[in-house]
mmCIF file of C-alpha atoms in Angstrom:
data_model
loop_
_atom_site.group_PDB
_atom_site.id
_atom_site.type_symbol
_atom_site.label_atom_id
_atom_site.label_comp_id
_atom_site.label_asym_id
_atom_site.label_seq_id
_atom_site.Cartn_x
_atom_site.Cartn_y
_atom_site.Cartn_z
ATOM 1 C CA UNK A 1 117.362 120.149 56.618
ATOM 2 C CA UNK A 2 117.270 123.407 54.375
ATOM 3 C CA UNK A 3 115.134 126.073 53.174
ATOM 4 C CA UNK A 4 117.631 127.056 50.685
ATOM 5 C CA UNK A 5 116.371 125.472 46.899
ATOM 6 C CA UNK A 6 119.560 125.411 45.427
ATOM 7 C CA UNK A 7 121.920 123.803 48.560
ATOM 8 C CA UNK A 8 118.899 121.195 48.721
ATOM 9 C CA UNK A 9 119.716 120.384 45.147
ATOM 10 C CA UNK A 10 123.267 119.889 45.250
ATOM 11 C CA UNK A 11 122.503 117.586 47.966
ATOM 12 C CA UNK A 12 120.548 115.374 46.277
ATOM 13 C CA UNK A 13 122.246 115.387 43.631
ATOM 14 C CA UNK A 14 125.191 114.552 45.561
ATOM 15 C CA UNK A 15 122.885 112.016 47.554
ATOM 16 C CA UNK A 16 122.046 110.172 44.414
ATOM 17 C CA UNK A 17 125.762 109.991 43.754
ATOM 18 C CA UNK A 18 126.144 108.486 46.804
ATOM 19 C CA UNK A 19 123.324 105.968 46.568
ATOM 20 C CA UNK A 20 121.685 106.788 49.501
ATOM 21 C CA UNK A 21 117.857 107.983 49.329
ATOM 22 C CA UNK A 22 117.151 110.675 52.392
ATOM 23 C CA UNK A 23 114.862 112.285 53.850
ATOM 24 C CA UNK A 24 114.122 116.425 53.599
ATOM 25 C CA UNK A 25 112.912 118.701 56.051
ATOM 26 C CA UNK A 26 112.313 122.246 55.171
ATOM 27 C CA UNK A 27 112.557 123.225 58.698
ATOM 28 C CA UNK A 28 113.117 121.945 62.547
ATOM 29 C CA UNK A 29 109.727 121.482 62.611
ATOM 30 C CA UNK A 30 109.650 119.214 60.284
ATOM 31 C CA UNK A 31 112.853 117.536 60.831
ATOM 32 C CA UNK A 32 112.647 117.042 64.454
ATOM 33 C CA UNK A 33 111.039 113.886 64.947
ATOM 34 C CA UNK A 34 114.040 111.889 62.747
ATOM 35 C CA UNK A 35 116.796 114.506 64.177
ATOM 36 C CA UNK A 36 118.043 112.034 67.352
ATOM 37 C CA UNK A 37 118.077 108.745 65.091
ATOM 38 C CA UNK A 38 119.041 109.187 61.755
ATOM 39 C CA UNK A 39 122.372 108.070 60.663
ATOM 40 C CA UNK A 40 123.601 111.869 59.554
ATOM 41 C CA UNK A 41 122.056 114.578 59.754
ATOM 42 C CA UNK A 42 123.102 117.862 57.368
ATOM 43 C CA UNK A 43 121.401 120.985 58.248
ATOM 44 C CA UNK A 44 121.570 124.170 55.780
ATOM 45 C CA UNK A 45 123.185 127.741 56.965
ATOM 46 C CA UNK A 46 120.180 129.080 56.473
ATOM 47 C CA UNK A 47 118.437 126.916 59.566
ATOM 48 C CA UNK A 48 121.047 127.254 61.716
ATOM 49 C CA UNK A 49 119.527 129.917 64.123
ATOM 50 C CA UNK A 50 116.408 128.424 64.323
ATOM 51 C CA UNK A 51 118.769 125.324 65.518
ATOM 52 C CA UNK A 52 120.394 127.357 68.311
ATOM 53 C CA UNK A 53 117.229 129.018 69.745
ATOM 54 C CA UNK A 54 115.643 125.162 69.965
ATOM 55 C CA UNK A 55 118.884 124.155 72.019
ATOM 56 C CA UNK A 56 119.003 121.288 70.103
ATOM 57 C CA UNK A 57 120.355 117.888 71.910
ATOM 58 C CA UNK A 58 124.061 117.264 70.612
ATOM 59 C CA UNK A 59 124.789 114.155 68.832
ATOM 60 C CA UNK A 60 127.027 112.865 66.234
ATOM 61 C CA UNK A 61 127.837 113.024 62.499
ATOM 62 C CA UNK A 62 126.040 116.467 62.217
ATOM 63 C CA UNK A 63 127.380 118.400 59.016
ATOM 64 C CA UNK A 64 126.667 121.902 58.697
ATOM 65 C CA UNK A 65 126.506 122.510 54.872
ATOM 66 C CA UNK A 66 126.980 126.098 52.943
ATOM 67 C CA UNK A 67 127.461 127.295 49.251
ATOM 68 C CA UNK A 68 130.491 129.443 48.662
ATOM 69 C CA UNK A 69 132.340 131.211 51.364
ATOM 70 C CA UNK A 70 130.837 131.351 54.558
ATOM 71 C CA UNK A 71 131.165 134.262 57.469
ATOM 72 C CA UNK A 72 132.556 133.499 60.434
ATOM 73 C CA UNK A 73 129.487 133.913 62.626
ATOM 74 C CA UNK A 74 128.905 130.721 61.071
ATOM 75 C CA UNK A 75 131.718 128.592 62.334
ATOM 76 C CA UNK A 76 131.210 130.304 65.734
ATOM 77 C CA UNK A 77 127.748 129.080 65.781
ATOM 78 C CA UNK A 78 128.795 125.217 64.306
ATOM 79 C CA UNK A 79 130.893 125.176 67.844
ATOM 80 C CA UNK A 80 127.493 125.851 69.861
ATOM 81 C CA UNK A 81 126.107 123.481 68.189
ATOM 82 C CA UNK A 82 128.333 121.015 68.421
ATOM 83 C CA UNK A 83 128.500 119.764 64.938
ATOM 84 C CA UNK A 84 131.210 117.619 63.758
ATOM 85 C CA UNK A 85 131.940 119.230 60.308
ATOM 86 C CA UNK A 86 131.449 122.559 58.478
ATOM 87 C CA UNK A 87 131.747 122.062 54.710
ATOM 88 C CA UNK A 88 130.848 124.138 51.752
ATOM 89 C CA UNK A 89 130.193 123.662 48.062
ATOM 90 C CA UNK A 90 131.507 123.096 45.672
ATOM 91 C CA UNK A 91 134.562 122.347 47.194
ATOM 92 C CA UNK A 92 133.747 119.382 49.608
ATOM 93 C CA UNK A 93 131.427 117.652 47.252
ATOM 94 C CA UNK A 94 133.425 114.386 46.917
ATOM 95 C CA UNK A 95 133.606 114.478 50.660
ATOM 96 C CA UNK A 96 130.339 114.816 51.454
ATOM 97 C CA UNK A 97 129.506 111.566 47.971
ATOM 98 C CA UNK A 98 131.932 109.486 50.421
ATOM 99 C CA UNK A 99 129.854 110.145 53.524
ATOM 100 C CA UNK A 100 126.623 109.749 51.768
ATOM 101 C CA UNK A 101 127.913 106.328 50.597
ATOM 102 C CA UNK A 102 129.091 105.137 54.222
ATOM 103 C CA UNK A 103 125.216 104.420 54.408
ATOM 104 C CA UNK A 104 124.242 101.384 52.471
ATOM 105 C CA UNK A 105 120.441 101.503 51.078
ATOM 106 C CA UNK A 106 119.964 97.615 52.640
ATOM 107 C CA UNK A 107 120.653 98.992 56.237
ATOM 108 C CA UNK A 108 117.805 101.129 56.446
ATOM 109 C CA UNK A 109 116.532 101.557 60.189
ATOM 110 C CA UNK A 110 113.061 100.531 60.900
ATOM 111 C CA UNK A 111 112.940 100.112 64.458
ATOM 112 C CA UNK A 112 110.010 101.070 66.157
ATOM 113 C CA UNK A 113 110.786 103.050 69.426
ATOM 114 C CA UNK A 114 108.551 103.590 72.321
ATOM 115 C CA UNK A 115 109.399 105.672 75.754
ATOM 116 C CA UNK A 116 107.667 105.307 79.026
ATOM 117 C CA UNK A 117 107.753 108.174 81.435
ATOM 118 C CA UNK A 118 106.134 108.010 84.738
ATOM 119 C CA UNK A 119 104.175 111.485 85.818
ATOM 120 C CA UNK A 120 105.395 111.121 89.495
ATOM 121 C CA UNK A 121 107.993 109.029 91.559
ATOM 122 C CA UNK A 122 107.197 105.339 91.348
ATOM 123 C CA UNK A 123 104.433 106.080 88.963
ATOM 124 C CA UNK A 124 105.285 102.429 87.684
ATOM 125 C CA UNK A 125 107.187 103.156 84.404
ATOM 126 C CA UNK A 126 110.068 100.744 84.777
ATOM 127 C CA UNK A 127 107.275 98.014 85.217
ATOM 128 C CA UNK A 128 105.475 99.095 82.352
ATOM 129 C CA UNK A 129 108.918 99.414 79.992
ATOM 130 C CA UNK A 130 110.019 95.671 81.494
ATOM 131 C CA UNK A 131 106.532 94.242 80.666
ATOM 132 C CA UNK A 132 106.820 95.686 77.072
ATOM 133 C CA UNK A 133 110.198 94.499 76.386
ATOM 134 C CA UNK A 134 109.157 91.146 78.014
ATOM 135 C CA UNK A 135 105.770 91.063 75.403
ATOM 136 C CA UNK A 136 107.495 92.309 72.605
ATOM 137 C CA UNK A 137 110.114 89.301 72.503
ATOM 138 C CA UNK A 138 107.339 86.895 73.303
ATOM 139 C CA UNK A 139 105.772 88.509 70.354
ATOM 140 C CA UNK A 140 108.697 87.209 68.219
ATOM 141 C CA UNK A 141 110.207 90.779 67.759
ATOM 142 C CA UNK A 142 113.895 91.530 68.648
ATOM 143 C CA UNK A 143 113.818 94.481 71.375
ATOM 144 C CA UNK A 144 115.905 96.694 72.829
ATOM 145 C CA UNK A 145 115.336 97.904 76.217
ATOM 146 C CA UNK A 146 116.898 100.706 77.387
ATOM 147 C CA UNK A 147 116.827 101.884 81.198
ATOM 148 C CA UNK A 148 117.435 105.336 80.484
ATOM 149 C CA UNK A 149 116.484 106.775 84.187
ATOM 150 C CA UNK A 150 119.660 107.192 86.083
ATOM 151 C CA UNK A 151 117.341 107.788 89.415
ATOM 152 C CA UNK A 152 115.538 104.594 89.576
ATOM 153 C CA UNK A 153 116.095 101.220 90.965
ATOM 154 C CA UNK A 154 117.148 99.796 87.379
ATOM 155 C CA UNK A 155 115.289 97.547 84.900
ATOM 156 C CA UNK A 156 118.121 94.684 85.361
ATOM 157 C CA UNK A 157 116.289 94.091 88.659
ATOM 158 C CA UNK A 158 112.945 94.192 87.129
ATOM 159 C CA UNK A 159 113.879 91.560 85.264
ATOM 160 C CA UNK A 160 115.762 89.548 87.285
ATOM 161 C CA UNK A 161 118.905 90.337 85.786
ATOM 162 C CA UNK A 162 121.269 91.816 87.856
ATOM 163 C CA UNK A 163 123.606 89.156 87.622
ATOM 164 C CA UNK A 164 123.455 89.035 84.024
ATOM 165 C CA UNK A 165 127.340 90.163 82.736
ATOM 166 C CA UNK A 166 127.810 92.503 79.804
ATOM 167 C CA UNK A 167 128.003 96.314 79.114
ATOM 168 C CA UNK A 168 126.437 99.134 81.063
ATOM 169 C CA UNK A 169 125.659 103.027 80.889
ATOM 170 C CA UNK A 170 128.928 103.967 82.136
ATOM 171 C CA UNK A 171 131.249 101.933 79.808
ATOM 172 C CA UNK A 172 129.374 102.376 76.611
ATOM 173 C CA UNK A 173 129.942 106.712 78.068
ATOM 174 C CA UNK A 174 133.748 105.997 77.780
ATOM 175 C CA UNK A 175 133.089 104.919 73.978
ATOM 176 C CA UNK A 176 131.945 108.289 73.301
ATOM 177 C CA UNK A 177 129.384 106.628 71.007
ATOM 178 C CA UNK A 178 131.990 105.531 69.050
ATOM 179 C CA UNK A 179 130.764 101.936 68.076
ATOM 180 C CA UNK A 180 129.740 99.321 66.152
ATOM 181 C CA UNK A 181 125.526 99.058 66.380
ATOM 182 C CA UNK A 182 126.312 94.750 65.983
ATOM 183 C CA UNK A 183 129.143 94.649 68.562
ATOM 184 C CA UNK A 184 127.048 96.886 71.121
ATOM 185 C CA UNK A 185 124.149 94.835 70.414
ATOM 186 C CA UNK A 186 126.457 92.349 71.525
ATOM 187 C CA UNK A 187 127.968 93.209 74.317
ATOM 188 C CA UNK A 188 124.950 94.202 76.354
ATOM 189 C CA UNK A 189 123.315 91.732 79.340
ATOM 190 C CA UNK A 190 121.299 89.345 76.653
ATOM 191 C CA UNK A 191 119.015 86.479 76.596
ATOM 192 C CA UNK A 192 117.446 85.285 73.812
ATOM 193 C CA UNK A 193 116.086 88.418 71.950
ATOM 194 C CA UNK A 194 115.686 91.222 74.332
ATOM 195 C CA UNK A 195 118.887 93.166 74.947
ATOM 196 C CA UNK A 196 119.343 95.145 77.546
ATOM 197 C CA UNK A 197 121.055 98.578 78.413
ATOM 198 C CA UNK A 198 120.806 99.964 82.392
ATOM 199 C CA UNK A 199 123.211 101.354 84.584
ATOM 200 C CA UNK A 200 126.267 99.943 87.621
ATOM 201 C CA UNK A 201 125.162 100.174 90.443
ATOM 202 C CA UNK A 202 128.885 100.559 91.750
ATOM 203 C CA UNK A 203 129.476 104.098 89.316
ATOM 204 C CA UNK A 204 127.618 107.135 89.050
ATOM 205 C CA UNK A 205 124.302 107.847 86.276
ATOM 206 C CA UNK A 206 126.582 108.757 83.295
ATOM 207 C CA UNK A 207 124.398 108.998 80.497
ATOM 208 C CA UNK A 208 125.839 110.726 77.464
ATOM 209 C CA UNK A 209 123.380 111.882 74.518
ATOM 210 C CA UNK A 210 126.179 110.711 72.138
ATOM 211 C CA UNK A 211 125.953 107.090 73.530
ATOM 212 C CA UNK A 212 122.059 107.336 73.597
ATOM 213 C CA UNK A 213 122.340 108.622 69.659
ATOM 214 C CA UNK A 214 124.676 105.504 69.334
ATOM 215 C CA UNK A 215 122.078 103.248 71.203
ATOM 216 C CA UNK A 216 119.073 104.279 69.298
ATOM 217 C CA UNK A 217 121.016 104.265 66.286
ATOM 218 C CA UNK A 218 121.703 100.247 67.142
ATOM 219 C CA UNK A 219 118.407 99.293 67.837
ATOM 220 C CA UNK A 220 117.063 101.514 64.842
ATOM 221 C CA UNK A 221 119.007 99.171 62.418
ATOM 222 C CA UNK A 222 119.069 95.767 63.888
ATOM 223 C CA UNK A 223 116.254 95.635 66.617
ATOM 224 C CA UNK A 224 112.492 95.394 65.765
ATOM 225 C CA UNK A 225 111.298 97.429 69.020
ATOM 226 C CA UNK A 226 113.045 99.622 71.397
ATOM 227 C CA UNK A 227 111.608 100.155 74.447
ATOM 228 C CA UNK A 228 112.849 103.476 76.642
ATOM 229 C CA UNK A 229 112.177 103.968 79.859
ATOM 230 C CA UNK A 230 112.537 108.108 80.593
ATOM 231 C CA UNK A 231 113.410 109.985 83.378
ATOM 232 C CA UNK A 232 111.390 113.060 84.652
ATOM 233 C CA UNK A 233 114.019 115.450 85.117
ATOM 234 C CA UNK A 234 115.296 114.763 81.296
ATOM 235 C CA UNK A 235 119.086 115.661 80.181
ATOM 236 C CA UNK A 236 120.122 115.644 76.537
ATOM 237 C CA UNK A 237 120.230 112.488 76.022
ATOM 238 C CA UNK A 238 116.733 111.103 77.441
ATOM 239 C CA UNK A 239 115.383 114.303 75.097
ATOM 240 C CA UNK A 240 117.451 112.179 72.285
ATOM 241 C CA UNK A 241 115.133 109.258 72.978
ATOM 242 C CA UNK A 242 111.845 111.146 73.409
ATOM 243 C CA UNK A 243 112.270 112.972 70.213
ATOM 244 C CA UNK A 244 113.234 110.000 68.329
ATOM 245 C CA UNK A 245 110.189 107.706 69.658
ATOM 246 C CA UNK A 246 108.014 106.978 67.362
ATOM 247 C CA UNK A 247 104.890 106.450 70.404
ATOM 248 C CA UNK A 248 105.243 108.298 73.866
ATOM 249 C CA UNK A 249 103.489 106.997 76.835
ATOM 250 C CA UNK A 250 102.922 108.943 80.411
ATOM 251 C CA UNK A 251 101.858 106.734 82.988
ATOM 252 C CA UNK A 252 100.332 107.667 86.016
ATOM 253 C CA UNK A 253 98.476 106.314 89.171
ATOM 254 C CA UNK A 254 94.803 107.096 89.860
ATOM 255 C CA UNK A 255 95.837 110.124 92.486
ATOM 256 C CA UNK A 256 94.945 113.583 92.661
ATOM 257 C CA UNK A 257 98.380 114.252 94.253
ATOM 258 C CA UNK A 258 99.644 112.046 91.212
ATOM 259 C CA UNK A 259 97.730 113.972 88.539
ATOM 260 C CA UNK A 260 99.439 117.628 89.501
ATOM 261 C CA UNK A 261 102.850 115.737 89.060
ATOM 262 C CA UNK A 262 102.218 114.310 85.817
ATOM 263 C CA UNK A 263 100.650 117.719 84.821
ATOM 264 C CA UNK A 264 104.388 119.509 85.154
ATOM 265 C CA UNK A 265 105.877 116.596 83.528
ATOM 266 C CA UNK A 266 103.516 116.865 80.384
ATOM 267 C CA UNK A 267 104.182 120.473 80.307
ATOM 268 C CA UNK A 268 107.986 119.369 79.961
ATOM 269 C CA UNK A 269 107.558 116.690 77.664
ATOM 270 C CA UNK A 270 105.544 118.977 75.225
ATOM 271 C CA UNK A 271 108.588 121.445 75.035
ATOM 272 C CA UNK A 272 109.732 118.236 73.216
ATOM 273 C CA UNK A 273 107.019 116.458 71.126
ATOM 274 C CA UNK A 274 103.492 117.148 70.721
ATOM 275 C CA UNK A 275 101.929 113.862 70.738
ATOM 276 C CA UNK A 276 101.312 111.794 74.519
ATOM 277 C CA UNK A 277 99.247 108.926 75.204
ATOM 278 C CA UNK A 278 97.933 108.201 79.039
ATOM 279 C CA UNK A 279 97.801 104.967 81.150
ATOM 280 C CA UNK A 280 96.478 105.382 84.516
ATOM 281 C CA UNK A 281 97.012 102.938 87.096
ATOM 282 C CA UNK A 282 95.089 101.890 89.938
ATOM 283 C CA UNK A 283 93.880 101.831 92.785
ATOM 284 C CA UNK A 284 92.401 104.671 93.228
ATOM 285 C CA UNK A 285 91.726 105.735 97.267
ATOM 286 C CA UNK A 286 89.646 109.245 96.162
ATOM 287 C CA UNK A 287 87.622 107.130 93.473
ATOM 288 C CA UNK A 288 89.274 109.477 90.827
ATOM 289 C CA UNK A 289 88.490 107.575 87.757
ATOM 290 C CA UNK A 290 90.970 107.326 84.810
ATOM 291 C CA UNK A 291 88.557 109.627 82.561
ATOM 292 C CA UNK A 292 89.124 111.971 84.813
ATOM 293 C CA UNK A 293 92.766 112.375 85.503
ATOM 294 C CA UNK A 294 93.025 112.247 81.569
ATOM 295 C CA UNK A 295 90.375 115.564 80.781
ATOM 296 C CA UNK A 296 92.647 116.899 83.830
ATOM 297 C CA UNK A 297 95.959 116.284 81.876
ATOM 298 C CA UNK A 298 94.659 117.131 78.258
ATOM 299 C CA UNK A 299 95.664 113.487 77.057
ATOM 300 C CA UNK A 300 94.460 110.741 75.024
ATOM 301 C CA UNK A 301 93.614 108.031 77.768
ATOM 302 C CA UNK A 302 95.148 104.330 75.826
ATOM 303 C CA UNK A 303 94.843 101.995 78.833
ATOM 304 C CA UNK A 304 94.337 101.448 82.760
ATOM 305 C CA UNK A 305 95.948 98.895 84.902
ATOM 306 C CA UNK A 306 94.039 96.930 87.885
ATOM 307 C CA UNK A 307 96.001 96.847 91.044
ATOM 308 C CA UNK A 308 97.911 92.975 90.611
ATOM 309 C CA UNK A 309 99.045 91.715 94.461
ATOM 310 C CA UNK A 310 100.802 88.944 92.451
ATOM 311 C CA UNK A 311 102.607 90.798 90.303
ATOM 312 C CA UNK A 312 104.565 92.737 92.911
ATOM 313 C CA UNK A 313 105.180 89.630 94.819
ATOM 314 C CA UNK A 314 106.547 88.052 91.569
ATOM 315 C CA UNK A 315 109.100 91.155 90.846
ATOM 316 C CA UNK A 316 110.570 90.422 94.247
ATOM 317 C CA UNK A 317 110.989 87.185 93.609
ATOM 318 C CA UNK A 318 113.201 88.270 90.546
ATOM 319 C CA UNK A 319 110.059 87.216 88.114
ATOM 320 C CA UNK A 320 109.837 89.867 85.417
ATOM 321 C CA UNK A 321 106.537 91.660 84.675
ATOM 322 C CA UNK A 322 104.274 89.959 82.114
ATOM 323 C CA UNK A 323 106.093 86.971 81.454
ATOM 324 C CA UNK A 324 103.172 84.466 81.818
ATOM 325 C CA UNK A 325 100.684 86.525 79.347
ATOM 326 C CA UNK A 326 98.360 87.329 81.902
ATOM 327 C CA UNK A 327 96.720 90.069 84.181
ATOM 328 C CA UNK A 328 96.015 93.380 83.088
ATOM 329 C CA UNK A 329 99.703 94.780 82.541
ATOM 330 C CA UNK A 330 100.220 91.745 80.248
ATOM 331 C CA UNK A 331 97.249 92.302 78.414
ATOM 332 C CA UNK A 332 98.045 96.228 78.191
ATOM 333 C CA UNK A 333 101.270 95.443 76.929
ATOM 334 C CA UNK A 334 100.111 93.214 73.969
ATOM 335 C CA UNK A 335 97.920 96.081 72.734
ATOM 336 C CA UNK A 336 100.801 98.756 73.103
ATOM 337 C CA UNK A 337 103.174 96.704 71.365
ATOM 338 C CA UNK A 338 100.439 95.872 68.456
ATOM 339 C CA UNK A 339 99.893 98.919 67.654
ATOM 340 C CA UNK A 340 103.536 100.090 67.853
ATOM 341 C CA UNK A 341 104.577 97.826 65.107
ATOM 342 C CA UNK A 342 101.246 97.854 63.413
ATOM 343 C CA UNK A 343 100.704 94.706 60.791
ATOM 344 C CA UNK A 344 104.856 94.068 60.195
ATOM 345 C CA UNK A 345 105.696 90.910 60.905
ATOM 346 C CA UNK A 346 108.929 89.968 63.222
ATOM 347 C CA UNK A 347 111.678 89.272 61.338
ATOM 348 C CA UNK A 348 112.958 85.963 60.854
ATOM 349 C CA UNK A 349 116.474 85.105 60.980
ATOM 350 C CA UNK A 350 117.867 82.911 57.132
#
């Protein structure tokens, strides 16, 4: 990410030494979308006020890259923003070949990542996130589904698997994001092709946005959909996830109460990304149709849900959302998730 013409060419040049093709931004603007995800990230001196007035989420292997000497507002500014080297050329150039070439051109990420926020308390997100996670693996696609809401009742007991062992929220934290995207992959609660990542319920909500940018950066390169379920209230690390996804959906019920939530929620959100779909979900006691509530909210309206008796019944029964195909969340969640990947087909294993 540079404005500067000839930093941007020694990086490419030095990218092509490296063998690694990358992407260029000009600006934040343009760079934000791919900022939470990509594998490293090096920003030019020249953008890095515009990176400190955007109070930028902190993740890891950031570089900070200069020509020639450098001031020392400079390396007082790399602390704020929390990047893990400073370097300038022509002096680091090997360095910076060797970190290029740490990124092999087969292990390009092409996960698809959708979040899920709910516009008010028990708006029905973490139903919505299970049922695409559920869809997506029946769809033949290898998910990821992160419960990223430290406040809610977690997504292992939407899907019945609370007693399912592996790694949660608060020991991937310890890691510091330092791992492996296979052996995380691996360690999570598992079952067949939907991994899962939610938090104990006997620690606190530690949710680092360096274990997030690890997390995403897993599913990116070895998951074919990653399904987030967001918070409200959002921390660096659930603004990690919303920036990175590649669809964000708001969902919220068919209220009027409901629709002045969501309308401070989309306020937040758009601080972070410009484009938000709507799903409203009945029933609706005013007779406030979905139409409505989405001219109210300024959104794109993608779906509604029909109240489902059985469905609730099923969840307490430890019977996750959408398993059977059917109803109107099912049927929802087949379109989401078809449109999310588009025409790629799931991968299939040699």
């Amino acid at each position: 990410m540079t404005g500067d013409p000839d930093l941007l060419d020694d990086l490419l040049r030095l990218a092509a030494a490296g063998g690694t093709e990358v992407d260029v931004a000009c600006d934040l603007v343009a760079a934000r979308h791919q900022y939470p995800a990509a594998p490293l990230v090096l920003v030019g001196v020249d953008q890095i006020g515009a990176c400190l007035r955007a109070r930028l989420p902190r993740r890891r292997r950031v570089v900070l890259a200069g020509r020639g000497e450098l001031p020392d507002p400079v390396f007082d500014a790399a602390r704020a923003l929390g990047v893990d080297h400073v370097i300038t050329l022509p002096t680091a150039e090997a360095w910076v070949v060797d970190r290029f070439s740490e990124r092999p051109a087969s292990a390009v990420s092409d996960g698809r990542i959708l979040a899920v926020i709910g516009g008010r308390g028990g708006a029905g997100a973490s139903i919505l996130s299970a049922g695409l996670a559920v869809t997506a693996v029946t769809a033949g696609h290898r998910t990821l589904l992160i419960d990223a809401d430290p406040l809610g009742g977690g997504l292992d007991l939407v899907l019945g698997w609370e007693n399912v062992d592996g790694l949660r929220w608060s020991a991937l934290a310890r890691s510091g994001g330092r791992v492996d995207p296979a052996a995380l992959l691996d360690a999570l609660p598992h079952r067949g092709d939907l991994v899962l990542l939610s938090f104990a319920r006997d620690q606190g909500p530690l949710m680092p946005a360096d274990a997030m940018a690890a997390t995403l950066d897993a599913g990116r390169r070895r998951r074919d959909v990653i399904i987030a379920d967001l918070p409200r209230q959002m921390d660096d690390a659930s603004v990690l996830a919303l920036q990175a996804a590649d669809r964000a959906v708001l969902i919220v019920p068919a209220e009027l109460r409901a629709a002045a939530a969501a309308s401070r929620v989309v306020r937040m959100i758009r601080a972070h990304r410009d484009d938000l779909s709507l799903v409203v979900r009945g029933p609706a006691p005013g007779k406030l149709k979905a139409r409505e509530v989405a001219a109210a909210l300024h959104l794109p309206l993608i779906g509604t849900l029909r109240p489902e008796p059985a469905l609730c019944e099923a969840l307490e029964r430890g019977h996750a959302p959408a398993r059977d195909g059917k109803g109107s969340l099912a049927i929802l969640c087949k379109r989401l998730i078809t449109d999310l990947v588009g025409d790629e087909r799931p991968a299939v294993a040699a």
